[in-house]
Short mmCIF file of C-alpha atoms and ligand atoms in Angstrom, two decimals:
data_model
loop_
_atom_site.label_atom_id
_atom_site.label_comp_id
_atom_site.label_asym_id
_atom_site.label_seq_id
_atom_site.Cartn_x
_atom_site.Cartn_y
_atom_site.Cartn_z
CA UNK A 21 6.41 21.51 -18.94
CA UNK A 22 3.74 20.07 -16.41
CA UNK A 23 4.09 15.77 -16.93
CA UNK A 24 0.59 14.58 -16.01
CA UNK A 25 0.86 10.63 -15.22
CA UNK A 26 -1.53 8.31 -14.61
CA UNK A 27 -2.68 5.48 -13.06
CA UNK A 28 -5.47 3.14 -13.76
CA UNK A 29 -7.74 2.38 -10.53
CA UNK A 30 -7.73 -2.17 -9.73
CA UNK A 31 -10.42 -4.04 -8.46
CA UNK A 32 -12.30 -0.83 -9.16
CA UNK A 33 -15.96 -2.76 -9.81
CA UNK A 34 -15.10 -4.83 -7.41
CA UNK A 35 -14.58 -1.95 -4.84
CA UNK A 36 -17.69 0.20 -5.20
CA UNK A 37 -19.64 -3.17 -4.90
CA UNK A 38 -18.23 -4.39 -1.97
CA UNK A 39 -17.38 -1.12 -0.04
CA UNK A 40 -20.89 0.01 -1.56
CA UNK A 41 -20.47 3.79 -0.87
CA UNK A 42 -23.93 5.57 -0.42
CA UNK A 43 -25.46 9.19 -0.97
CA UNK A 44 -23.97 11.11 2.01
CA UNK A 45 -21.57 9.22 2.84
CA UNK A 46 -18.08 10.24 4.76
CA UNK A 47 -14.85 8.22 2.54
CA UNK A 48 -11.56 8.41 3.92
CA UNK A 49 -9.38 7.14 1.48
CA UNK A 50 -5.82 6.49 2.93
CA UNK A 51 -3.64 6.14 -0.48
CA UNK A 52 -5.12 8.91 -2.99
CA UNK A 53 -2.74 8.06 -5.30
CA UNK A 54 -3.44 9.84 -8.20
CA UNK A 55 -7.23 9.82 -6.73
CA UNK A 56 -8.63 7.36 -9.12
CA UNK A 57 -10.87 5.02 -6.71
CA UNK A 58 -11.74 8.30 -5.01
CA UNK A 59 -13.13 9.71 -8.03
CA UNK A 60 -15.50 7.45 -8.40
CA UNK A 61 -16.41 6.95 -4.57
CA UNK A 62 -17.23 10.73 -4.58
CA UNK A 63 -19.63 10.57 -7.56
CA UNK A 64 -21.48 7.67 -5.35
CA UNK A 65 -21.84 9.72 -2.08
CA UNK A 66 -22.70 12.64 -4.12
CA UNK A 67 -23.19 16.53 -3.22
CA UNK A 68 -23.59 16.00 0.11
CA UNK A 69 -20.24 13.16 1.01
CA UNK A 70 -17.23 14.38 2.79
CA UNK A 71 -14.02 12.53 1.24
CA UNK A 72 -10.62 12.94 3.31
CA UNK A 73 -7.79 11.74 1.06
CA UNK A 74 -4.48 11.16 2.34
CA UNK A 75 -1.22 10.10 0.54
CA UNK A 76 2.43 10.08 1.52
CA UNK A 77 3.30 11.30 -1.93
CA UNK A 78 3.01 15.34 -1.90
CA UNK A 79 3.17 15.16 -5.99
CA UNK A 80 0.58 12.47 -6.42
CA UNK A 81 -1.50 14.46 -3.38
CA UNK A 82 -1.76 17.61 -5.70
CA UNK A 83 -2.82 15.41 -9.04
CA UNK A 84 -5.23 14.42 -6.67
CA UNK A 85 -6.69 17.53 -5.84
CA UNK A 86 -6.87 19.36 -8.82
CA UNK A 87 -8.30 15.94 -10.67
CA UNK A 88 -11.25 16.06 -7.88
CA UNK A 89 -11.58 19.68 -7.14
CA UNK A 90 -14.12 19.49 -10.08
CA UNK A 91 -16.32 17.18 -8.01
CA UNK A 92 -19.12 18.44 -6.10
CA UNK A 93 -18.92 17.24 -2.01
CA UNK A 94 -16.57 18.00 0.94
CA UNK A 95 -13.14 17.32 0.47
CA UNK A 96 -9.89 17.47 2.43
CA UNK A 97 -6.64 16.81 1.46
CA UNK A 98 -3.90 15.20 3.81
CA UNK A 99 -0.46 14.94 3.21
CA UNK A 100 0.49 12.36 5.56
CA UNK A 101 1.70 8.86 6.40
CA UNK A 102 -0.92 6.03 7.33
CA UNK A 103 0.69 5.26 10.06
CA UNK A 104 0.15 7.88 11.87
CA UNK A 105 -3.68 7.39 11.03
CA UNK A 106 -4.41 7.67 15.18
CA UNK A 107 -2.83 10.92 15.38
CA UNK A 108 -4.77 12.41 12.83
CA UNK A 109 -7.60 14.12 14.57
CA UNK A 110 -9.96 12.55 11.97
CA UNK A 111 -13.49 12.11 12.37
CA UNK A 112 -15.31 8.73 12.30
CA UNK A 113 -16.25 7.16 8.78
CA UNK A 114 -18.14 5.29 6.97
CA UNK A 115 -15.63 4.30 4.42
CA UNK A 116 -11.74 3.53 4.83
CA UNK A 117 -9.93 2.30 1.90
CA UNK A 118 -6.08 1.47 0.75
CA UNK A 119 -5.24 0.59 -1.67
CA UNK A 120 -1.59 -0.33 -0.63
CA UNK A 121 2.02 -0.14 -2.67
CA UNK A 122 3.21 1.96 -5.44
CA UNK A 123 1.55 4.12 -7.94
CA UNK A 124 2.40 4.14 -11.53
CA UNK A 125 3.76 7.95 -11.70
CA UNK A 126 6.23 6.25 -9.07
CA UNK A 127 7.74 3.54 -11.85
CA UNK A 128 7.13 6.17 -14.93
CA UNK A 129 8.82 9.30 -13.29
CA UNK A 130 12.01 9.50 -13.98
CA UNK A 131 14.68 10.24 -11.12
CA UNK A 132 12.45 8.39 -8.39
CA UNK A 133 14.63 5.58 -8.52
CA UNK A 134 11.34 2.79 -8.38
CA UNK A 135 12.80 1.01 -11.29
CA UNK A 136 15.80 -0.87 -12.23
CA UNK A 137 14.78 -0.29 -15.86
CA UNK A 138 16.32 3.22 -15.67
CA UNK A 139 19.26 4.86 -14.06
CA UNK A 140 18.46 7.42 -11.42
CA UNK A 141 19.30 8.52 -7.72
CA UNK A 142 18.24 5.49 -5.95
CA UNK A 143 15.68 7.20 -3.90
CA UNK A 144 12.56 4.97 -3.31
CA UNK A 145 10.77 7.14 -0.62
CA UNK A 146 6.83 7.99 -1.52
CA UNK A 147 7.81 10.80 1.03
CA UNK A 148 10.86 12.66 -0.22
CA UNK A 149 10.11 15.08 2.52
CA UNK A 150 11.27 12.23 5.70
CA UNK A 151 13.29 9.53 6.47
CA UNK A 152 15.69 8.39 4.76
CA UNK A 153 16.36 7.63 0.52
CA UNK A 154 17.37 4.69 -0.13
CA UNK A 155 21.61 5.54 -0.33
CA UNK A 156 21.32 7.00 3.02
CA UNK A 157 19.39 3.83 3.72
CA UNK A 158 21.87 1.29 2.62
CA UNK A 159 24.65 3.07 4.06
CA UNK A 160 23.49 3.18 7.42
CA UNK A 161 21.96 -0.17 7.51
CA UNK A 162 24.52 -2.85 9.20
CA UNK A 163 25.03 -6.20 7.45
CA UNK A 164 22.80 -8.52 9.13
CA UNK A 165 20.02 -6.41 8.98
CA UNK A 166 20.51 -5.62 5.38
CA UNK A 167 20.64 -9.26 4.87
CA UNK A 168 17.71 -9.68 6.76
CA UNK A 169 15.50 -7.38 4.94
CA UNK A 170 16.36 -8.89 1.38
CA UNK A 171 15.42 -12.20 2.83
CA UNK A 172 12.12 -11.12 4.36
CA UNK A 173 10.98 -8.25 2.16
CA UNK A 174 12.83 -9.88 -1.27
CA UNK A 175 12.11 -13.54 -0.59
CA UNK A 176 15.70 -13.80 -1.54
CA UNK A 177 18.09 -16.62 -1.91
CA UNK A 178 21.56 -15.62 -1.10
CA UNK A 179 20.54 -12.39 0.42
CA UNK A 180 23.45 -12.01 2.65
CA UNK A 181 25.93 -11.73 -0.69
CA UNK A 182 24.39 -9.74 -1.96
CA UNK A 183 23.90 -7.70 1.20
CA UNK A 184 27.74 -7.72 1.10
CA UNK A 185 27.92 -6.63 -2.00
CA UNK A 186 26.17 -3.55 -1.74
CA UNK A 187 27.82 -2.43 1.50
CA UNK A 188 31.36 -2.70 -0.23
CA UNK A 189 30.46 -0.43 -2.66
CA UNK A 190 29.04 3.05 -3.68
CA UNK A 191 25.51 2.52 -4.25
CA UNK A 192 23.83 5.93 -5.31
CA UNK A 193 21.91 5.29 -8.55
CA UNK A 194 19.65 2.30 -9.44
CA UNK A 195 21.83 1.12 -12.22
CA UNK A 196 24.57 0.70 -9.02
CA UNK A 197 22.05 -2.13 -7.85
CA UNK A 198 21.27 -3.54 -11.01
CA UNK A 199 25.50 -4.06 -11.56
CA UNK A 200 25.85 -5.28 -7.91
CA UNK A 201 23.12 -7.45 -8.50
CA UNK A 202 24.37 -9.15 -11.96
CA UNK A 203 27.80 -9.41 -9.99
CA UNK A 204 26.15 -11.80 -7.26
CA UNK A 205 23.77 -13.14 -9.15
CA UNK A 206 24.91 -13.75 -12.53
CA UNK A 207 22.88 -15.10 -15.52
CA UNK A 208 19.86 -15.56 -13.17
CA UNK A 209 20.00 -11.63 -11.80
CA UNK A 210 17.19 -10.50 -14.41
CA UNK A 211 14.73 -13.01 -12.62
CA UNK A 212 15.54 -11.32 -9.08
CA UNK A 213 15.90 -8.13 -10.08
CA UNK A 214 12.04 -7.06 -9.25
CA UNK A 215 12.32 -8.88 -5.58
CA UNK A 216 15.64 -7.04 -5.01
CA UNK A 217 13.83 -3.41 -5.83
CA UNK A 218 10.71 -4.70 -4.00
CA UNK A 219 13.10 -5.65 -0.79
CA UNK A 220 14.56 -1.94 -1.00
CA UNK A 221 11.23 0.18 -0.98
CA UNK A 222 9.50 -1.64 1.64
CA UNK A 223 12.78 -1.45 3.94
CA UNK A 224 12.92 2.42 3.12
CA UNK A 225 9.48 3.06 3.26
CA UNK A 226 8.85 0.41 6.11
CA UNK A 227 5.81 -0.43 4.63
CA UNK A 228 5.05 -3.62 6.59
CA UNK A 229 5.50 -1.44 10.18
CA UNK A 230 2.63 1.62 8.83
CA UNK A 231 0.71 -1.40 7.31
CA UNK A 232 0.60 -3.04 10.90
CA UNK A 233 -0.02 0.82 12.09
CA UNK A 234 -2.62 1.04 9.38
CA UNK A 235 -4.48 -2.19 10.60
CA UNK A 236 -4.47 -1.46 14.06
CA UNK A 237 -5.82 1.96 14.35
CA UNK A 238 -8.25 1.73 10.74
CA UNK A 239 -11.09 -0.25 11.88
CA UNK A 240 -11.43 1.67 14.92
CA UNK A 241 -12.11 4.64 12.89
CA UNK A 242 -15.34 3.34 11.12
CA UNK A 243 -18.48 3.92 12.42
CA UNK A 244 -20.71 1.20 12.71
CA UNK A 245 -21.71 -0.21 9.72
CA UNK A 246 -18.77 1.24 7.71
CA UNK A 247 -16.79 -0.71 5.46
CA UNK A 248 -13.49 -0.79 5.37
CA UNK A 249 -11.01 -2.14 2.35
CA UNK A 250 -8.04 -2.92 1.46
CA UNK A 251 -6.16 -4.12 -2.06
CA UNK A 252 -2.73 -5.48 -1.23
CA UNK A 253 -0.40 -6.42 -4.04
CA UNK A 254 2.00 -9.08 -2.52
CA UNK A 255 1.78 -11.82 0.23
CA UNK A 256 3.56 -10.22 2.83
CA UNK A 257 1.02 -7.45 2.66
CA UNK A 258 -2.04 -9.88 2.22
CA UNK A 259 -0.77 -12.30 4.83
CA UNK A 260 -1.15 -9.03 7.34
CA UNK A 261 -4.41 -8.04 6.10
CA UNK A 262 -6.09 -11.80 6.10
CA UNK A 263 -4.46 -12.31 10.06
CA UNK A 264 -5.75 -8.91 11.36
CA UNK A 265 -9.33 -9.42 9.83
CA UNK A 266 -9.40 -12.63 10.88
CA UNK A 267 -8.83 -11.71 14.69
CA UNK A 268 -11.11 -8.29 14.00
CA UNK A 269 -13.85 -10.65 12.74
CA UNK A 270 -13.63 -13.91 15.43
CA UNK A 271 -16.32 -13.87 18.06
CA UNK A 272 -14.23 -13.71 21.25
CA UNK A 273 -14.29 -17.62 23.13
CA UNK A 274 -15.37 -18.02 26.86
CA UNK A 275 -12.05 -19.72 28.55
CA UNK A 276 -13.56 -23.00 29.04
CA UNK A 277 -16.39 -24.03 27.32
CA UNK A 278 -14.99 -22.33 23.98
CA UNK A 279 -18.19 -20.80 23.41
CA UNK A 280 -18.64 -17.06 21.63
CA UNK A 281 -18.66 -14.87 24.36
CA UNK A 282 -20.05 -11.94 22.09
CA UNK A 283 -20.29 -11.50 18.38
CA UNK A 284 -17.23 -10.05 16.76
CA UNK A 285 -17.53 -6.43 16.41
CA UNK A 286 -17.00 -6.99 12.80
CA UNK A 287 -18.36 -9.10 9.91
CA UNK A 288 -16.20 -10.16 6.73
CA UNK A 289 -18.30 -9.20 3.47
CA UNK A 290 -15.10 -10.91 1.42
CA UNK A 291 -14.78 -14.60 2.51
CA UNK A 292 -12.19 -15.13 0.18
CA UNK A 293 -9.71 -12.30 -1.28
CA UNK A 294 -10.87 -10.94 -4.27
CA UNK A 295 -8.75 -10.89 -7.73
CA UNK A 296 -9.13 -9.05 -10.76
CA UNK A 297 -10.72 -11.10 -13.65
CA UNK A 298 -8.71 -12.06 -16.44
CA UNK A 299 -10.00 -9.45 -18.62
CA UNK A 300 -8.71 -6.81 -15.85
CA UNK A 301 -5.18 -8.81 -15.86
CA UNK A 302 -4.72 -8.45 -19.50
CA UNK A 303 -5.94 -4.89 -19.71
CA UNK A 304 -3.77 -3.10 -16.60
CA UNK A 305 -0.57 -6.01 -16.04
CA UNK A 306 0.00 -3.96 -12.93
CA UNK A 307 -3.26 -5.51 -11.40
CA UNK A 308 -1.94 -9.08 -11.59
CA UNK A 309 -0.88 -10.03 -8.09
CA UNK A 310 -4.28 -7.57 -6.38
CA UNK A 311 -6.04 -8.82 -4.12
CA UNK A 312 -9.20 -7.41 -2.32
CA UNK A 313 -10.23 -8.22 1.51
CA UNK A 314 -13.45 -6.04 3.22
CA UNK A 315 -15.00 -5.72 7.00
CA UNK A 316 -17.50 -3.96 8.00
CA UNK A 317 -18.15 -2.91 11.41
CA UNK A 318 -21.15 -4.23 13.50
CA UNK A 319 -24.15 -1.97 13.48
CA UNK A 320 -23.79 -3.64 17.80
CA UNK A 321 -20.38 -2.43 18.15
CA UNK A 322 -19.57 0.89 19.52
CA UNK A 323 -18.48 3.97 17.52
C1 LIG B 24 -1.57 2.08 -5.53
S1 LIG B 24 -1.42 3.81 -5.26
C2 LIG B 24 -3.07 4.35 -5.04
C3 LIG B 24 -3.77 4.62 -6.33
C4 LIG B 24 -5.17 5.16 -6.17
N1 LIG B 24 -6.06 4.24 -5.54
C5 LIG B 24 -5.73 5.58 -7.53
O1 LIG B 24 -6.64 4.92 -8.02
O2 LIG B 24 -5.23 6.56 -8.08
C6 LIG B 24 -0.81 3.86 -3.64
C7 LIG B 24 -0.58 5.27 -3.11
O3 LIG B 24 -0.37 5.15 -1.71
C8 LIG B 24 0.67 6.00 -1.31
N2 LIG B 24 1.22 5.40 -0.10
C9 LIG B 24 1.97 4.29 0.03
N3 LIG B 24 2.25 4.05 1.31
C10 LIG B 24 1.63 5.03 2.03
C11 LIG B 24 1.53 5.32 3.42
N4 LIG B 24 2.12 4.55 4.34
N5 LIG B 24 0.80 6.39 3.80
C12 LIG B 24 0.17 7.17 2.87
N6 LIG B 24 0.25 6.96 1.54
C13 LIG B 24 0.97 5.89 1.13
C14 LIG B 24 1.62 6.06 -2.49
O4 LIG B 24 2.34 7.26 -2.47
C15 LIG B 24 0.65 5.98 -3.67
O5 LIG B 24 0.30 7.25 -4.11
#
């Protein structure tokens, strides 16, 4: 039997007004997911749009594909890793979006090993294909940089027992963490357990490293006046998009006399970060913690 998941697009108003994709248009969308924002970028640049979607995910790729194979406009499908975004051979664009994290096939598949609600092989790789799942992970990981990791990626009190705990013992399924967690943790483990899973999956899938990769290489892939966005979905994320924006969108000073030496080669068209409404929060919980920054490269600025 064929499972069809799904996964309900955030911030997707919010997107199409900001990003504002036009009739012709090229889209490269760097997290297809299950190809719900591209969808609906497609319809906007029409017949004549190219959209290149990428995903790390090979099983949310192909949902992808078939879902906008029914589309009209160029498309071309990518399985690949963000990070490696400058060694892609792609074309400039006049759209780049990423939306970052998880998709909900990830948490609602069984035997991905996402969620601590379920017991399965404690994966956690959107790739299954590279690196490392998250046993091979945790066995190969030394102690301080275990404990390091739950701190950072977790925001975890008492990481490094915990880190302690799970090298002493087998860890192969989720329900392994959820038992070495209510060992260190006791009554209060329920209220960690989310950090401790969301510590785990950006370790494995080094998600603040391609994100870095991600924000170095994107904007120099827009042409000018492409946009480019991206929805992060915690604070270590956001703090990395709101820093490299900043810098990407600060006139650079003259030494001395402080003075803008040349426009920035790229303009903010989000001032603040932009958060689903209420109405989005209550209808799709997973949007709660989205937020929404855009640039868009100087019409000056070379392409
Ligand atoms: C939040 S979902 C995207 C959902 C999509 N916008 C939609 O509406 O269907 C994030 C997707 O990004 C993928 N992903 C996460 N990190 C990635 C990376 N470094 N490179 C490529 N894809 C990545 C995940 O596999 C997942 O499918």
């Amino acid at each position: 039997m064929v499972v069809v998941f799904k996964h309900t697009p955030v911030l997707l108003d919010e997107v199409v007004t900001l990003i504002d994709p036009k009739e012709g248009e090229t889209v490269l969308d760097v997290t297809l997911g299950l190809g719900g924002h591209a969808e609906t970028l497609l319809k906007k640049i029409g017949a004549r749009g190219v959209l290149i979607g990428l995903d790390a995910d090979a099983k949310n790729l192909a949902q992808a594909q078939v879902r906008l194979s029914v589309l009209p406009g160029r498309k071309e499908f990518r399985h690949a890793n963000f990070r490696d975004l400058a060694q892609l051979d792609l074309p400039k664009v006049d759209i780049l979006f990423a939306d970052l994290g998880l998709s909900s096939p990830h948490v609602d598949e069984p035997g991905r090993g996402f969620t601590f609600r379920e017991d399965a092989p404690l994966d956690l790789r959107f790739d299954r294909s590279r690196g490392l799942s998250a046993v091979l992970w945790l066995q190969r990981i030394s102690l301080d940089d275990l404990t390091r990791a739950l701190r950072e990626f977790g925001e975890l009190k008492d990481a490094r027992r915990l880190a302690r705990k799970l090298k002493e013992g087998e860890m192969n399924t989720t329900f392994s963490i959820v038992r070495a967690v209510e060992a260190v943790f006791g009554w209060k483990a329920p209220s960690v357990m989310a950090q401790v899973f969301q510590a785990l999956r950006i370790a494995v899938n080094d998600e603040l490293g391609a994100l870095d990769a991600l924000l170095s290489s994107g904007p120099t892939l827009l042409k000018s006046g492409g946009r480019m966005g991206v929805i992060s979905y915690h604070s270590l994320e956001d703090r990395r998009v709101k820093q490299a924006f900043r810098v990407l969108t600060t006139a650079p000073k003259h030494a001395d006399t402080g003075q803008d030496l040349h426009p920035a080669d790229y303009s903010p068209l989000t001032r603040k970060a932009v958060v689903p409404s209420d109405e989005e929060q209550h209808r799709n919980p997973r949007s709660r913690s989205a937020k929404l920054r855009v640039i868009m490269r100087r019409t000056s600025a070379l392409s």
